[in-house]
Short mmCIF file of C-alpha atoms and ligand atoms in Angstrom, two decimals:
data_model
loop_
_atom_site.label_atom_id
_atom_site.label_comp_id
_atom_site.label_asym_id
_atom_site.label_seq_id
_atom_site.Cartn_x
_atom_site.Cartn_y
_atom_site.Cartn_z
CA MET A 1 87.83 140.14 74.99
CA LYS A 2 86.17 143.49 75.96
CA ILE A 3 82.55 143.22 77.49
CA ARG A 4 80.74 145.34 79.87
CA PRO A 5 78.59 144.22 82.59
CA VAL A 6 75.42 143.56 82.45
CA PHE A 7 74.12 144.31 85.80
CA LEU A 8 75.42 147.49 87.84
CA ASN A 9 75.99 147.65 91.56
CA ASN A 10 78.16 144.36 91.87
CA LYS A 11 77.71 144.64 95.71
CA LYS A 12 74.17 143.25 95.65
CA THR A 13 72.54 139.86 94.79
CA ILE A 14 71.08 140.09 91.34
CA PHE A 15 67.68 138.38 90.71
CA ILE A 16 66.11 137.48 87.40
CA ALA A 17 62.88 135.80 87.91
CA GLY A 18 59.24 135.03 86.07
CA PRO A 19 57.52 131.78 84.57
CA CYS A 20 59.40 129.49 82.54
CA SER A 21 56.76 129.90 79.67
CA ALA A 22 54.40 133.13 78.68
CA GLU A 23 51.40 131.42 78.85
CA THR A 24 48.31 133.91 79.01
CA GLU A 25 48.31 137.39 79.58
CA GLU A 26 46.81 137.05 83.13
CA GLN A 27 49.21 134.32 83.97
CA VAL A 28 51.98 137.01 82.81
CA VAL A 29 50.56 140.06 84.50
CA ASN A 30 49.63 138.09 87.81
CA THR A 31 52.98 136.81 88.37
CA ALA A 32 54.82 140.10 87.45
CA ARG A 33 52.32 141.98 89.77
CA ALA A 34 53.43 139.37 92.43
CA LEU A 35 57.22 139.87 91.62
CA SER A 36 57.13 143.30 91.48
CA LYS A 37 56.79 143.28 95.37
CA TYR A 38 60.33 141.65 95.52
CA ASN A 39 62.39 144.01 93.83
CA ILE A 40 63.66 141.85 90.86
CA ASP A 41 66.09 143.22 88.32
CA LEU A 42 64.83 141.43 85.57
CA PHE A 43 61.36 139.44 84.72
CA ARG A 44 61.98 136.49 82.30
CA ALA A 45 59.39 134.81 80.13
CA GLY A 46 60.26 132.53 77.18
CA ILE A 47 57.50 133.33 74.33
CA TRP A 48 59.32 130.57 71.62
CA LYS A 49 60.14 127.57 73.88
CA PRO A 50 62.77 125.02 72.45
CA ARG A 51 61.36 121.67 73.11
CA THR A 52 63.26 118.51 73.27
CA ARG A 53 60.65 116.83 71.39
CA PRO A 54 57.74 118.17 69.53
CA ASN A 55 54.14 117.98 70.47
CA SER A 56 55.25 119.76 73.92
CA PHE A 57 54.10 123.19 74.26
CA GLU A 58 56.61 125.22 72.18
CA GLY A 59 55.06 129.10 73.42
CA VAL A 60 52.55 131.44 72.31
CA GLY A 61 55.02 133.47 70.01
CA SER A 62 54.76 137.15 69.39
CA ILE A 63 51.73 137.77 71.03
CA GLY A 64 53.70 137.44 74.34
CA LEU A 65 55.85 140.36 73.54
CA THR A 66 52.72 142.58 74.27
CA TRP A 67 52.36 141.01 77.36
CA LEU A 68 55.52 141.57 78.38
CA SER A 69 55.37 145.37 77.13
CA ARG A 70 52.25 145.93 79.51
CA VAL A 71 54.81 144.18 82.06
CA GLN A 72 56.97 146.97 81.53
CA LYS A 73 54.73 149.86 81.73
CA GLN A 74 52.72 148.70 84.66
CA PHE A 75 55.18 147.17 87.09
CA ASN A 76 57.96 149.29 85.77
CA LEU A 77 59.84 145.95 85.49
CA LYS A 78 62.59 145.15 82.88
CA VAL A 79 62.11 142.13 80.81
CA ALA A 80 63.70 139.50 78.88
CA ILE A 81 63.16 136.40 76.62
CA GLU A 82 64.98 133.88 74.85
CA VAL A 83 65.92 134.45 70.97
CA ALA A 84 66.87 131.61 69.21
CA LYS A 85 67.26 133.55 65.29
CA SER A 86 67.18 136.52 63.93
CA GLU A 87 63.53 137.17 63.56
CA HIS A 88 63.18 136.69 67.18
CA VAL A 89 65.84 139.36 67.74
CA ALA A 90 63.97 141.61 65.40
CA ALA A 91 60.48 141.01 67.22
CA ALA A 92 62.42 141.56 70.27
CA LEU A 93 64.08 144.76 69.28
CA GLU A 94 60.59 145.98 67.80
CA HIS A 95 58.94 145.79 70.92
CA LYS A 96 61.61 147.31 73.12
CA ILE A 97 62.38 143.77 75.04
CA ASP A 98 65.30 144.93 77.55
CA ALA A 99 67.28 141.97 77.21
CA ILE A 100 67.82 138.68 75.69
CA TRP A 101 69.03 135.55 76.45
CA ILE A 102 70.56 132.64 74.18
CA GLY A 103 69.23 129.20 75.29
CA ALA A 104 71.11 125.98 76.16
CA ARG A 105 70.40 124.27 72.98
CA THR A 106 71.30 127.57 70.70
CA CYS A 107 74.27 128.22 72.23
CA ALA A 108 75.45 124.30 71.30
CA SER A 109 74.96 125.80 67.67
CA PRO A 110 77.70 128.00 66.11
CA PHE A 111 75.61 128.72 63.02
CA ALA A 112 72.38 129.61 65.07
CA VAL A 113 74.69 131.73 67.80
CA GLN A 114 76.44 133.93 64.79
CA GLU A 115 72.89 134.35 62.92
CA ILE A 116 71.76 135.74 66.42
CA ALA A 117 75.38 138.01 66.73
CA SER A 118 75.51 139.54 63.51
CA SER A 119 71.72 140.39 63.95
CA LEU A 120 72.85 142.53 67.09
CA ARG A 121 75.72 144.25 65.06
CA GLY A 122 75.30 147.87 66.04
CA VAL A 123 72.46 147.18 68.42
CA ASP A 124 73.06 147.94 72.40
CA ILE A 125 71.01 145.43 74.13
CA PRO A 126 72.35 143.12 76.90
CA VAL A 127 72.84 139.56 76.02
CA LEU A 128 72.62 136.68 78.56
CA VAL A 129 74.65 133.59 77.21
CA LYS A 130 73.48 130.29 78.70
CA ASN A 131 76.02 127.17 78.64
CA PRO A 132 75.67 124.81 76.25
CA ILE A 133 73.93 121.54 77.11
CA ASN A 134 77.06 119.78 76.78
CA PRO A 135 80.12 120.25 79.09
CA ASP A 136 82.25 122.11 76.55
CA ILE A 137 83.20 125.49 77.82
CA GLY A 138 84.64 126.49 74.62
CA LEU A 139 81.18 126.52 73.14
CA TRP A 140 80.23 128.78 75.83
CA ILE A 141 83.04 130.94 75.48
CA GLY A 142 82.64 130.90 71.54
CA ALA A 143 79.38 132.28 71.70
CA ILE A 144 80.42 135.12 74.31
CA GLU A 145 83.47 135.94 71.72
CA ARG A 146 80.77 135.71 68.64
CA LEU A 147 78.63 138.24 70.50
CA ALA A 148 81.63 140.65 71.08
CA LYS A 149 83.13 140.38 67.92
CA ALA A 150 79.66 141.73 66.41
CA GLY A 151 79.90 144.59 68.78
CA VAL A 152 77.63 143.50 71.37
CA LYS A 153 79.01 145.08 74.59
CA ARG A 154 77.01 143.94 77.44
CA VAL A 155 77.10 140.04 77.51
CA CYS A 156 76.72 137.83 80.79
CA ALA A 157 76.95 133.99 80.96
CA ILE A 158 74.24 131.78 82.67
CA HIS A 159 75.06 128.61 84.49
CA ARG A 160 72.23 126.25 83.98
CA GLY A 161 74.12 122.85 84.35
CA PHE A 162 74.74 120.29 81.65
CA SER A 163 73.05 117.06 80.69
CA CYS A 164 73.50 114.03 82.50
CA VAL A 165 74.32 110.72 81.38
CA ASN A 166 74.06 108.89 84.54
CA ASP A 167 71.10 108.86 87.28
CA ASN A 168 72.02 112.19 88.98
CA ILE A 169 70.02 114.17 91.88
CA TYR A 170 69.98 117.28 89.56
CA ARG A 171 67.98 117.69 85.97
CA ASN A 172 71.47 119.25 84.85
CA ASN A 173 74.65 118.58 86.45
CA PRO A 174 76.14 121.76 87.66
CA LEU A 175 79.83 120.83 87.16
CA TRP A 176 80.56 123.99 89.01
CA GLU A 177 84.47 124.16 88.03
CA LEU A 178 83.04 124.87 84.26
CA PRO A 179 81.69 128.28 85.39
CA LEU A 180 84.50 128.94 87.51
CA ASN A 181 86.87 128.25 84.94
CA LEU A 182 84.90 130.59 82.51
CA LYS A 183 85.59 133.25 85.26
CA LYS A 184 88.89 132.42 85.26
CA GLU A 185 89.26 132.75 81.45
CA ILE A 186 87.24 135.99 81.25
CA PRO A 187 87.04 137.40 84.72
CA SER A 188 85.05 140.47 83.54
CA VAL A 189 82.08 137.84 82.93
CA GLN A 190 79.35 138.15 85.52
CA ILE A 191 77.75 134.67 85.85
CA ILE A 192 73.91 134.06 86.67
CA CYS A 193 72.94 130.91 88.03
CA ASP A 194 69.92 129.25 86.98
CA ASN A 195 69.14 127.46 89.83
CA SER A 196 65.78 126.02 88.28
CA HIS A 197 66.96 124.16 85.32
CA ILE A 198 70.11 122.83 87.18
CA CYS A 199 67.58 121.44 89.62
CA GLY A 200 64.55 120.33 87.80
CA ASN A 201 62.58 120.33 90.73
CA ARG A 202 61.75 122.69 93.88
CA THR A 203 63.31 120.88 96.66
CA LEU A 204 66.88 121.66 95.66
CA LEU A 205 66.66 124.96 94.56
CA ASN A 206 67.48 126.60 97.83
CA ASP A 207 70.63 124.75 98.03
CA VAL A 208 71.65 125.42 94.67
CA ALA A 209 71.10 129.08 95.17
CA ARG A 210 73.18 129.32 98.19
CA LYS A 211 75.88 127.54 96.53
CA ALA A 212 76.04 129.85 93.74
CA ILE A 213 75.94 132.84 95.74
CA SER A 214 78.58 131.49 98.15
CA LEU A 215 80.88 130.93 95.27
CA GLY A 216 80.78 134.47 94.26
CA PHE A 217 77.74 134.49 91.04
CA THR A 218 76.39 137.88 90.42
CA GLY A 219 72.80 136.47 91.06
CA LEU A 220 70.21 133.98 90.36
CA MET A 221 67.99 133.16 87.37
CA THR A 222 64.49 131.24 88.96
CA GLU A 223 61.51 130.32 87.41
CA VAL A 224 58.30 131.46 89.18
CA HIS A 225 54.95 130.95 88.25
CA GLN A 226 51.52 131.76 89.74
CA ASP A 227 50.41 128.07 89.77
CA PRO A 228 53.59 126.18 89.01
CA ASP A 229 51.82 122.91 89.66
CA ASN A 230 49.41 123.46 86.31
CA ALA A 231 52.29 125.48 84.63
CA TRP A 232 52.43 124.51 80.68
CA SER A 233 56.14 123.80 80.95
CA ASP A 234 58.74 122.97 83.37
CA ALA A 235 56.02 122.77 86.32
CA LYS A 236 58.15 120.47 88.70
CA GLN A 237 60.93 123.41 88.81
CA GLN A 238 58.81 126.31 88.89
CA ILE A 239 57.92 127.95 92.45
CA THR A 240 55.14 130.39 94.03
CA PRO A 241 56.03 134.12 94.22
CA ASP A 242 55.64 133.40 97.72
CA ASN A 243 58.87 130.80 97.69
CA PHE A 244 60.76 132.96 95.60
CA GLY A 245 60.60 135.21 98.48
CA LEU A 246 61.58 133.29 101.15
CA MET A 247 64.59 131.87 98.58
CA GLN A 248 65.41 135.76 98.13
CA GLN A 249 65.59 136.45 101.62
CA GLU A 250 67.50 133.38 102.38
CA VAL A 251 70.26 134.32 99.63
CA LYS A 252 70.38 138.09 101.00
CA ASN A 253 71.22 136.49 104.57
CA LEU A 254 74.43 134.82 103.26
CA ASN A 255 77.27 137.04 104.07
CA VAL A 256 79.60 136.85 101.03
CA THR A 257 82.47 138.98 100.63
CA GLU A 258 84.55 137.51 98.05
CA LEU A 259 85.28 134.57 96.06
CA ASP A 260 85.84 131.68 98.76
CA PHE A 261 88.62 129.45 97.20
CA LEU A 262 88.62 126.81 99.38
CA GLU A 263 84.91 126.95 98.87
CA GLN A 264 85.53 126.40 95.30
CA PHE A 265 88.10 123.64 96.01
CA ARG A 266 85.23 121.52 98.02
CA THR A 267 82.90 122.36 95.57
CA GLU A 268 84.92 120.75 92.93
CA ILE A 269 85.56 117.48 95.85
CA ASP A 270 82.02 117.18 96.41
CA GLU A 271 80.99 116.93 92.96
CA ILE A 272 83.62 114.30 91.86
CA ASP A 273 82.22 112.18 95.26
CA VAL A 274 78.36 112.74 93.78
CA ASN A 275 79.60 111.59 90.60
CA LEU A 276 81.74 108.45 92.11
CA LEU A 277 78.56 107.32 93.90
CA SER A 278 76.72 107.71 90.98
CA LEU A 279 79.04 105.23 88.92
CA LEU A 280 79.77 102.68 91.74
CA ASN A 281 75.66 102.34 91.73
CA ASN A 282 75.79 101.70 88.14
CA ARG A 283 78.35 99.23 88.60
CA MET A 284 76.75 97.39 91.41
CA ASN A 285 73.32 97.46 89.00
CA LEU A 286 75.58 95.78 86.19
CA VAL A 287 77.20 93.28 88.82
CA LYS A 288 73.20 92.48 89.93
CA LYS A 289 72.66 91.61 86.23
CA ILE A 290 75.16 89.25 85.78
CA GLY A 291 74.47 87.71 88.95
CA ILE A 292 70.68 87.23 87.56
CA GLU A 293 71.79 85.69 84.26
CA THR A 294 74.41 83.17 85.18
CA LYS A 295 73.80 82.56 88.72
CA GLU A 296 77.07 81.90 88.36
CA ASP A 297 78.73 80.87 91.98
CA ASN A 298 81.85 80.00 91.12
CA THR A 299 85.04 81.60 93.43
CA ILE A 300 87.71 80.73 91.75
CA LEU A 301 86.16 82.43 88.22
CA LYS A 302 85.24 85.42 90.26
CA GLN A 303 88.89 85.85 91.77
CA LYS A 304 90.15 85.70 88.42
CA ARG A 305 87.84 88.14 87.31
CA ASN A 306 89.01 90.73 90.23
CA ASN A 307 92.87 90.03 89.74
CA GLU A 308 92.15 91.03 86.02
CA ILE A 309 90.33 93.84 86.69
CA ILE A 310 93.25 94.88 89.60
CA SER A 311 95.91 94.29 86.95
CA THR A 312 94.17 96.65 84.14
CA MET A 313 93.29 99.45 87.05
CA LEU A 314 97.28 99.00 87.75
CA LYS A 315 98.35 99.45 84.03
CA THR A 316 96.16 102.92 83.66
CA ASN A 317 97.41 104.14 86.56
CA LYS A 318 100.95 104.31 84.93
CA ASN A 319 99.25 107.41 83.38
CA LEU A 320 97.89 108.90 86.91
CA GLU A 321 99.38 109.03 90.29
CA LEU A 322 97.59 106.82 92.69
CA ASN A 323 98.90 105.01 95.13
CA GLU A 324 99.18 101.30 93.90
CA GLN A 325 98.49 99.43 97.41
CA PHE A 326 95.46 101.85 97.68
CA ILE A 327 94.28 100.70 94.34
CA HIS A 328 94.78 97.17 95.71
CA SER A 329 92.54 97.63 98.62
CA PHE A 330 90.23 99.63 96.68
CA PHE A 331 89.03 97.17 94.25
CA GLU A 332 89.28 94.57 96.80
CA PHE A 333 86.92 96.29 98.84
CA ILE A 334 84.63 97.01 95.67
CA TYR A 335 85.02 93.01 94.85
CA LYS A 336 83.68 92.21 98.36
CA GLU A 337 80.72 94.32 98.06
CA SER A 338 79.61 93.03 95.21
CA ILE A 339 79.55 89.59 96.33
CA TYR A 340 76.97 90.31 98.36
CA VAL A 341 74.65 92.11 96.16
C1 LIG B 1 64.48 128.47 79.59
O1 LIG B 1 65.13 129.22 80.26
O2 LIG B 1 63.38 128.46 79.62
C2 LIG B 1 65.05 127.06 79.06
C3 LIG B 1 64.67 126.70 77.79
O3 LIG B 1 66.40 126.75 79.23
P1 LIG B 1 67.70 125.92 78.67
O4 LIG B 1 68.04 126.81 77.63
O5 LIG B 1 68.23 126.51 79.92
O6 LIG B 1 67.10 124.61 78.77
MN1 LIG B 2 62.36 126.30 81.37
#
């Protein structure tokens, strides 16, 4: 697949920053003014917002395009918006928006992606493709392919994490191996990490930023607002322009020369450990519930149940490669811990 880079100058980290949503002209202009000090590559603002539930703020619509034109002229910044259908694309092109992105919910729908791709035939505008909300790398690749087939030349990927079923410290689980696999499949693709939507809150933002850059990502997309606590969408995860400056400095101080494979493996192991912990926590919660329901204190029954579990796990292991003694010890260990919950 032939795609050209969206961002030139591979040596430096790319920064895309701006509010989750354009709310008022004043908010957009003030945030852009503050960010213009930090040498960002692209100013982002959503004007049509795909919200999970109705009655949330769904964006200001086309009026926001004129505010972004002002940002382009007044601060000499390039601007990007999210598009979800062909009318959005037409409006973006009419207002000379510099780049567009396809959101996570839209990426999960091949019809919607195809509609956007078809409306871009013969147009040379960079398109940034967020990963779909579900961990299906095929949909992500498929969206990039649809754009490439329609003749869109400059395409890149945005990693914003994947919906979590279990409790997780992240709003969207990063599953780092997925963007790394995307890079293996399409080596020419640049990947930007949207640390805001991965984290869902400010506290982990810098850690995720450092992680992405040390894994060789091209840059970051971060939500920045002049007054984050009062933002009309995604208030918990947005940061002030000054805190953006601090994050940028931290990332710039990292010394990353090339993709570190050892770091990649460690990342995958860390991720598995986090998932293991969260699964164990869920298991313990269920054990507690059984304890409350039955108030059962029958050691013989419990031992029988534990033997059943071990024997099922040994059978399951026929398709896996774990040591049988390890399986015994591991489940005995969990069993003992469960007795005391
Ligand atoms: C956004 O970038 O504001 C957005 C809606 O993100 P996502 O599509 O990743 O949920
Ligand atoms: Mn957002």
